[in-house]
Coordinates of C-alpha atoms in Angstrom, one line a residue:
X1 CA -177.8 41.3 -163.8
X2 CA -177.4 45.2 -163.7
X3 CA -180.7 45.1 -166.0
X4 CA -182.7 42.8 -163.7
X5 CA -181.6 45.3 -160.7
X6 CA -182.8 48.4 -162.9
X7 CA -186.2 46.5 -163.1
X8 CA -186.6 46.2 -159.7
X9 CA -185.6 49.4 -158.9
X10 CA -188.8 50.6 -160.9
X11 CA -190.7 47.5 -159.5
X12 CA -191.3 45.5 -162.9
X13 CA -192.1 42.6 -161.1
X14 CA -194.8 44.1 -159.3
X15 CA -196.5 46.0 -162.6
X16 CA -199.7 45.6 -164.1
X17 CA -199.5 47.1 -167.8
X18 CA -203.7 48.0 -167.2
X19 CA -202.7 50.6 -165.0
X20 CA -199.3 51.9 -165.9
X21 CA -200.8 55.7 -164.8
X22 CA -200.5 54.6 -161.5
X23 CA -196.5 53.8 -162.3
X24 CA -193.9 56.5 -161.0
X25 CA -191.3 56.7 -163.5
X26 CA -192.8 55.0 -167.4
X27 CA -190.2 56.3 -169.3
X28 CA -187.1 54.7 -167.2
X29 CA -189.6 51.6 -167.2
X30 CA -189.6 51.6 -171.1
X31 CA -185.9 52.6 -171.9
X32 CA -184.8 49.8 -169.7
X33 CA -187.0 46.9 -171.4
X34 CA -185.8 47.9 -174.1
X35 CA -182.0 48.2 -173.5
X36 CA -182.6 44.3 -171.7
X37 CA -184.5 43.2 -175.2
X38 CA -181.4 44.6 -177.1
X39 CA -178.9 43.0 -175.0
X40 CA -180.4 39.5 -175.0
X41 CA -181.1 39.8 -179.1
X42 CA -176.7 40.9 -179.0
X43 CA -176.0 38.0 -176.6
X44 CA -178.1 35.8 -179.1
X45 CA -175.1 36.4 -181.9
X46 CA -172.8 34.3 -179.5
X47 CA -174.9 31.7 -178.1
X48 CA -177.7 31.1 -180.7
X49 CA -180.2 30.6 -177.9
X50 CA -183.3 31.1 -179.6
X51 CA -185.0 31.6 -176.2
X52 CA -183.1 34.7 -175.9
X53 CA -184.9 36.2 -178.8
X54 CA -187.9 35.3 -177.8
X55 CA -187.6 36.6 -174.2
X56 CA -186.4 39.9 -175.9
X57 CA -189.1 39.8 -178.4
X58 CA -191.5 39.8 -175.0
X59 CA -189.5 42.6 -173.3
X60 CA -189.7 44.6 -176.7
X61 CA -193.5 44.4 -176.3
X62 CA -194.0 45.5 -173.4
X63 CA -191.9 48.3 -173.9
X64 CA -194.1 49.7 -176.1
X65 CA -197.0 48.9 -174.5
X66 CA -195.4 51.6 -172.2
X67 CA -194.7 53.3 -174.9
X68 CA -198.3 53.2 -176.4
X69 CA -199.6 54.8 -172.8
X70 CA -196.8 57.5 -173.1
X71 CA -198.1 58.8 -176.4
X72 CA -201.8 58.9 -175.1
X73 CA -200.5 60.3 -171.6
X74 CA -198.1 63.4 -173.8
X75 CA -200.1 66.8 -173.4
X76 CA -198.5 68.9 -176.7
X77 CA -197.8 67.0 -180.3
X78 CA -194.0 68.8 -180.0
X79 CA -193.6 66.6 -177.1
X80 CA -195.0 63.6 -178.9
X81 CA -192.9 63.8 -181.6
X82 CA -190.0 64.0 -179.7
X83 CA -190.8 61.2 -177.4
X84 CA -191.2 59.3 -180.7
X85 CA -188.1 60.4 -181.8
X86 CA -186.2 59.2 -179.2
X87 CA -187.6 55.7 -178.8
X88 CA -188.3 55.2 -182.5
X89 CA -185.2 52.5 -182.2
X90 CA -187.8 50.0 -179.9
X91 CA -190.0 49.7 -182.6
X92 CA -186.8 48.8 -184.8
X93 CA -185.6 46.5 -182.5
X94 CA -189.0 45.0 -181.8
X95 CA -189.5 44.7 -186.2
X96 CA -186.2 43.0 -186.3
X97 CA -186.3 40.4 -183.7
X98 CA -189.7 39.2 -184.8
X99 CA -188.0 38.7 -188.6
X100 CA -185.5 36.8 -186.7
X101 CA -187.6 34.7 -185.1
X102 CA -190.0 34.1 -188.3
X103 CA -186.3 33.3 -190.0
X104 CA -185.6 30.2 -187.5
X105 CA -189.2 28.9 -186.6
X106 CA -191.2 29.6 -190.4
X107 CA -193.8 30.9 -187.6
X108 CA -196.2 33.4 -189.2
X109 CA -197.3 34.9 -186.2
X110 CA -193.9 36.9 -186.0
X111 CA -194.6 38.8 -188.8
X112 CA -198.0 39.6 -187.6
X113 CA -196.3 41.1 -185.1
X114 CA -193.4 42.8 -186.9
X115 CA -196.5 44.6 -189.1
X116 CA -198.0 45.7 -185.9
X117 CA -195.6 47.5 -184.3
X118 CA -194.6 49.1 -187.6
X119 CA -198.1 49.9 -188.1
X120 CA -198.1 52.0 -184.6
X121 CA -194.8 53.8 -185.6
X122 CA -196.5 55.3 -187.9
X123 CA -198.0 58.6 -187.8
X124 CA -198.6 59.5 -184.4
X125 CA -199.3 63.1 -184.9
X126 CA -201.6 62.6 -188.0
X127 CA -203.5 59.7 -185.9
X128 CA -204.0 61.8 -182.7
X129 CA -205.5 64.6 -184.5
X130 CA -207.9 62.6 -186.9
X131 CA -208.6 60.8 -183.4
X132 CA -209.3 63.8 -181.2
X133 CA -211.4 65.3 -184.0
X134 CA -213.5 62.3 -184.7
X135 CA -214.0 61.8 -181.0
X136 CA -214.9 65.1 -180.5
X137 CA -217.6 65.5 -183.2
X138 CA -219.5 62.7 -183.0
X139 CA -219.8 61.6 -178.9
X140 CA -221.4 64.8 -177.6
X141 CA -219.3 65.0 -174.7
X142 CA -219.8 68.3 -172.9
X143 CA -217.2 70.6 -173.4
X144 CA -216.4 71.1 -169.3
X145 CA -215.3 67.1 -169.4
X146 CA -212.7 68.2 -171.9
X147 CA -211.7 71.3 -170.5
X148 CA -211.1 68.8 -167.1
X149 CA -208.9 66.3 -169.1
X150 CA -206.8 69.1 -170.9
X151 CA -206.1 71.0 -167.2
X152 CA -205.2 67.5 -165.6
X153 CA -202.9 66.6 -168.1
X154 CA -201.6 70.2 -168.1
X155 CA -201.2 69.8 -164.1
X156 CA -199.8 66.6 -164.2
X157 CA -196.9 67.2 -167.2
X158 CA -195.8 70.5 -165.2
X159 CA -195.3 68.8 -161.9
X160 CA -193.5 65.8 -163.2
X161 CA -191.2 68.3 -165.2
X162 CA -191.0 70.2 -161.4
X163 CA -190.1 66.4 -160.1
X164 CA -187.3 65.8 -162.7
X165 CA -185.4 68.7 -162.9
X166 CA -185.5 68.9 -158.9
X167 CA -184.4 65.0 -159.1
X168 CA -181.0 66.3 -161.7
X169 CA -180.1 67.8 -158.6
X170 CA -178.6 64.6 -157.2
X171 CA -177.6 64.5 -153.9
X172 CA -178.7 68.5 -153.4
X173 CA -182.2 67.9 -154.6
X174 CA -184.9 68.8 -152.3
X175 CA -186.7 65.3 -150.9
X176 CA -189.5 67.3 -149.2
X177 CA -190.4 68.8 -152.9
X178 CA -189.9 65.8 -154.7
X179 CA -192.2 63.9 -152.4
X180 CA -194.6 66.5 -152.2
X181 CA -194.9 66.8 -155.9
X182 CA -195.1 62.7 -155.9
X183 CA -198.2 62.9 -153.5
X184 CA -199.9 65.6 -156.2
X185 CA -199.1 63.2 -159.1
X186 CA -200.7 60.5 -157.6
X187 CA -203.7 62.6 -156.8
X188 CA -203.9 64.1 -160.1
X189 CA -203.3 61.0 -161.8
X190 CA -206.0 59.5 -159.8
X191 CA -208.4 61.9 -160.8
X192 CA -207.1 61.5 -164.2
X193 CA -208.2 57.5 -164.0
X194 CA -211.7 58.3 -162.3
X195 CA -212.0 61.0 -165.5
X196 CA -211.4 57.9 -168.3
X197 CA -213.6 55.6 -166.1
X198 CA -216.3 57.9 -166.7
X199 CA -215.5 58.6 -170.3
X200 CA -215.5 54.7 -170.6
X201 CA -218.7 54.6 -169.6
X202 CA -220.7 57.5 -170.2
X203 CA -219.2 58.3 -173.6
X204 CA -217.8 55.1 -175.0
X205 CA -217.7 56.1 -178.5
X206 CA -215.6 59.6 -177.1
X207 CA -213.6 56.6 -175.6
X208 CA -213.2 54.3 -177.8
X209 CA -212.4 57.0 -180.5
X210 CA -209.8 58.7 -178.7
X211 CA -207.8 56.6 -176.6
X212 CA -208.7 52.8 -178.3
X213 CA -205.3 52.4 -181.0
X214 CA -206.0 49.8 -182.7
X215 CA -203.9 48.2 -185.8
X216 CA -205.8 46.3 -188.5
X217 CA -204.4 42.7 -188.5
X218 CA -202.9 41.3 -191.6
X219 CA -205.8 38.8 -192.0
X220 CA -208.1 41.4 -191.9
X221 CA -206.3 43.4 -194.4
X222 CA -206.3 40.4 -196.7
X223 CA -209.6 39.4 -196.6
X224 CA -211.2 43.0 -196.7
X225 CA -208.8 44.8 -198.9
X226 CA -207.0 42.3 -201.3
X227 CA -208.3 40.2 -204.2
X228 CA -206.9 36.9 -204.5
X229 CA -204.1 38.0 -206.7
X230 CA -203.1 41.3 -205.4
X231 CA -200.5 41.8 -202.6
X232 CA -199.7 44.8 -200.2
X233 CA -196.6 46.0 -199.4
X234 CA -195.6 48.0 -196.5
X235 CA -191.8 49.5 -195.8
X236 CA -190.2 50.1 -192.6
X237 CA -187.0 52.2 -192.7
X238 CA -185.1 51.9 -189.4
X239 CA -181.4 53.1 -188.6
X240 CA -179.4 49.7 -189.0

């Protein structure tokens, strides 16, 4: 229950994952999903409700579908790597209650999944930078368009630092700052949306280089990659 009120509170029910820029606070948003998905997959152990793993295997998934947006959204790499630091444990969670799932039901689709979110665990910093480079050298987007992305991004990471530090301030913070600094967010971010609309399409290879992630599916892998007798093996090593 104290979960579904934590959801509300950052209006889950209302949320459309195609425009979580427009959302206020994306990192509560994804911490809590995944603390639910965690709880339901423990509360599995005792019951052996099935349904609960695959209701957490759901909230998993959109948790890093925020989490996907965050690492696009993150101005410096330092920052990146820290964010994926600290969350690294959702894709864990996510891998392990798909292999749970693939256990009961033989259902191959779970580990589909399971190799998808370990594939975008990997390397985020190596990926961004062979992203941003490609995108840069071969769309001939003018370099005043990617000045105005870098100084939005800039604008918008500084006041929602501003916004948290004054919000740590519990019942002394400042309401007229914090809601002052919400109303520049949303204008930034705004901005920010009509920017990528026009990168979409005026430059959809800049686009679809730089902010398209995209996994290779195992089929694909298998029928590109792999003779008929050859296998591929790919490790993910979590914390539990």
């Amino acid at each position: 229950r104290n979960y579904d009120l934590a959801l509300e509170a950052v209006q889950y029910s209302n949320l459309d994952f195609q425009y979580l820029n427009r959302h206020f606070a994306p990192q509560s948003l994804m911490r809590i999903l995944s603390e639910k998905a965690n709880a339901l997959v423990e509360y599995y152990t005792l019951t052996g409700d099935i349904q609960l793993l695959q209701t957490g295997q759901k909230l998993f998934d959109e948790a890093i579908k925020v989490l996907e947006y965050l690492k696009s959204s993150v101005t410096e790499s330092g920052s990146k790597q820290i964010l994926l630091d600290n969350f690294f444990n959702t894709y864990e969670g996510a891998i392990a209650v798909c292999h749970q799932l693939h256990q009961i039901s033989g259902d191959e689709k779970y580990l589909h999944e399971a190799f998808k979110y370990a594939e975008q665990s990997n390397g985020i910093l190596l990926q961004e930078a062979v992203q941003k480079t490609r995108a840069e050298q071969y769309s001939n987007i003018p370099d005043s368009l990617l000045d105005a992305e870098q100084n939005l991004k800039v604008e918008i990471a500084w006041l929602e630092s501003q916004r948290f530090n004054e919000n740590q301030k519990g019942s002394e913070a400042n309401q007229n700052k914090i809601n002052e600094w919400n109303d520049l967010i949303f204008d930034l971010k705004s901005k920010y949306s009509d920017l990528m609309r026009r990168f979409e399409t005026e430059f959809p290879e800049y686009f679809e280089l730089r902010y398209v992630s995209k996994t290779v599916p195992v089929r694909e892998i298998q029928k590109e990659l792999l003779e008929p007798d050859e296998a591929f093996i790919e490790y993910f090593v979590g914390d539990d």
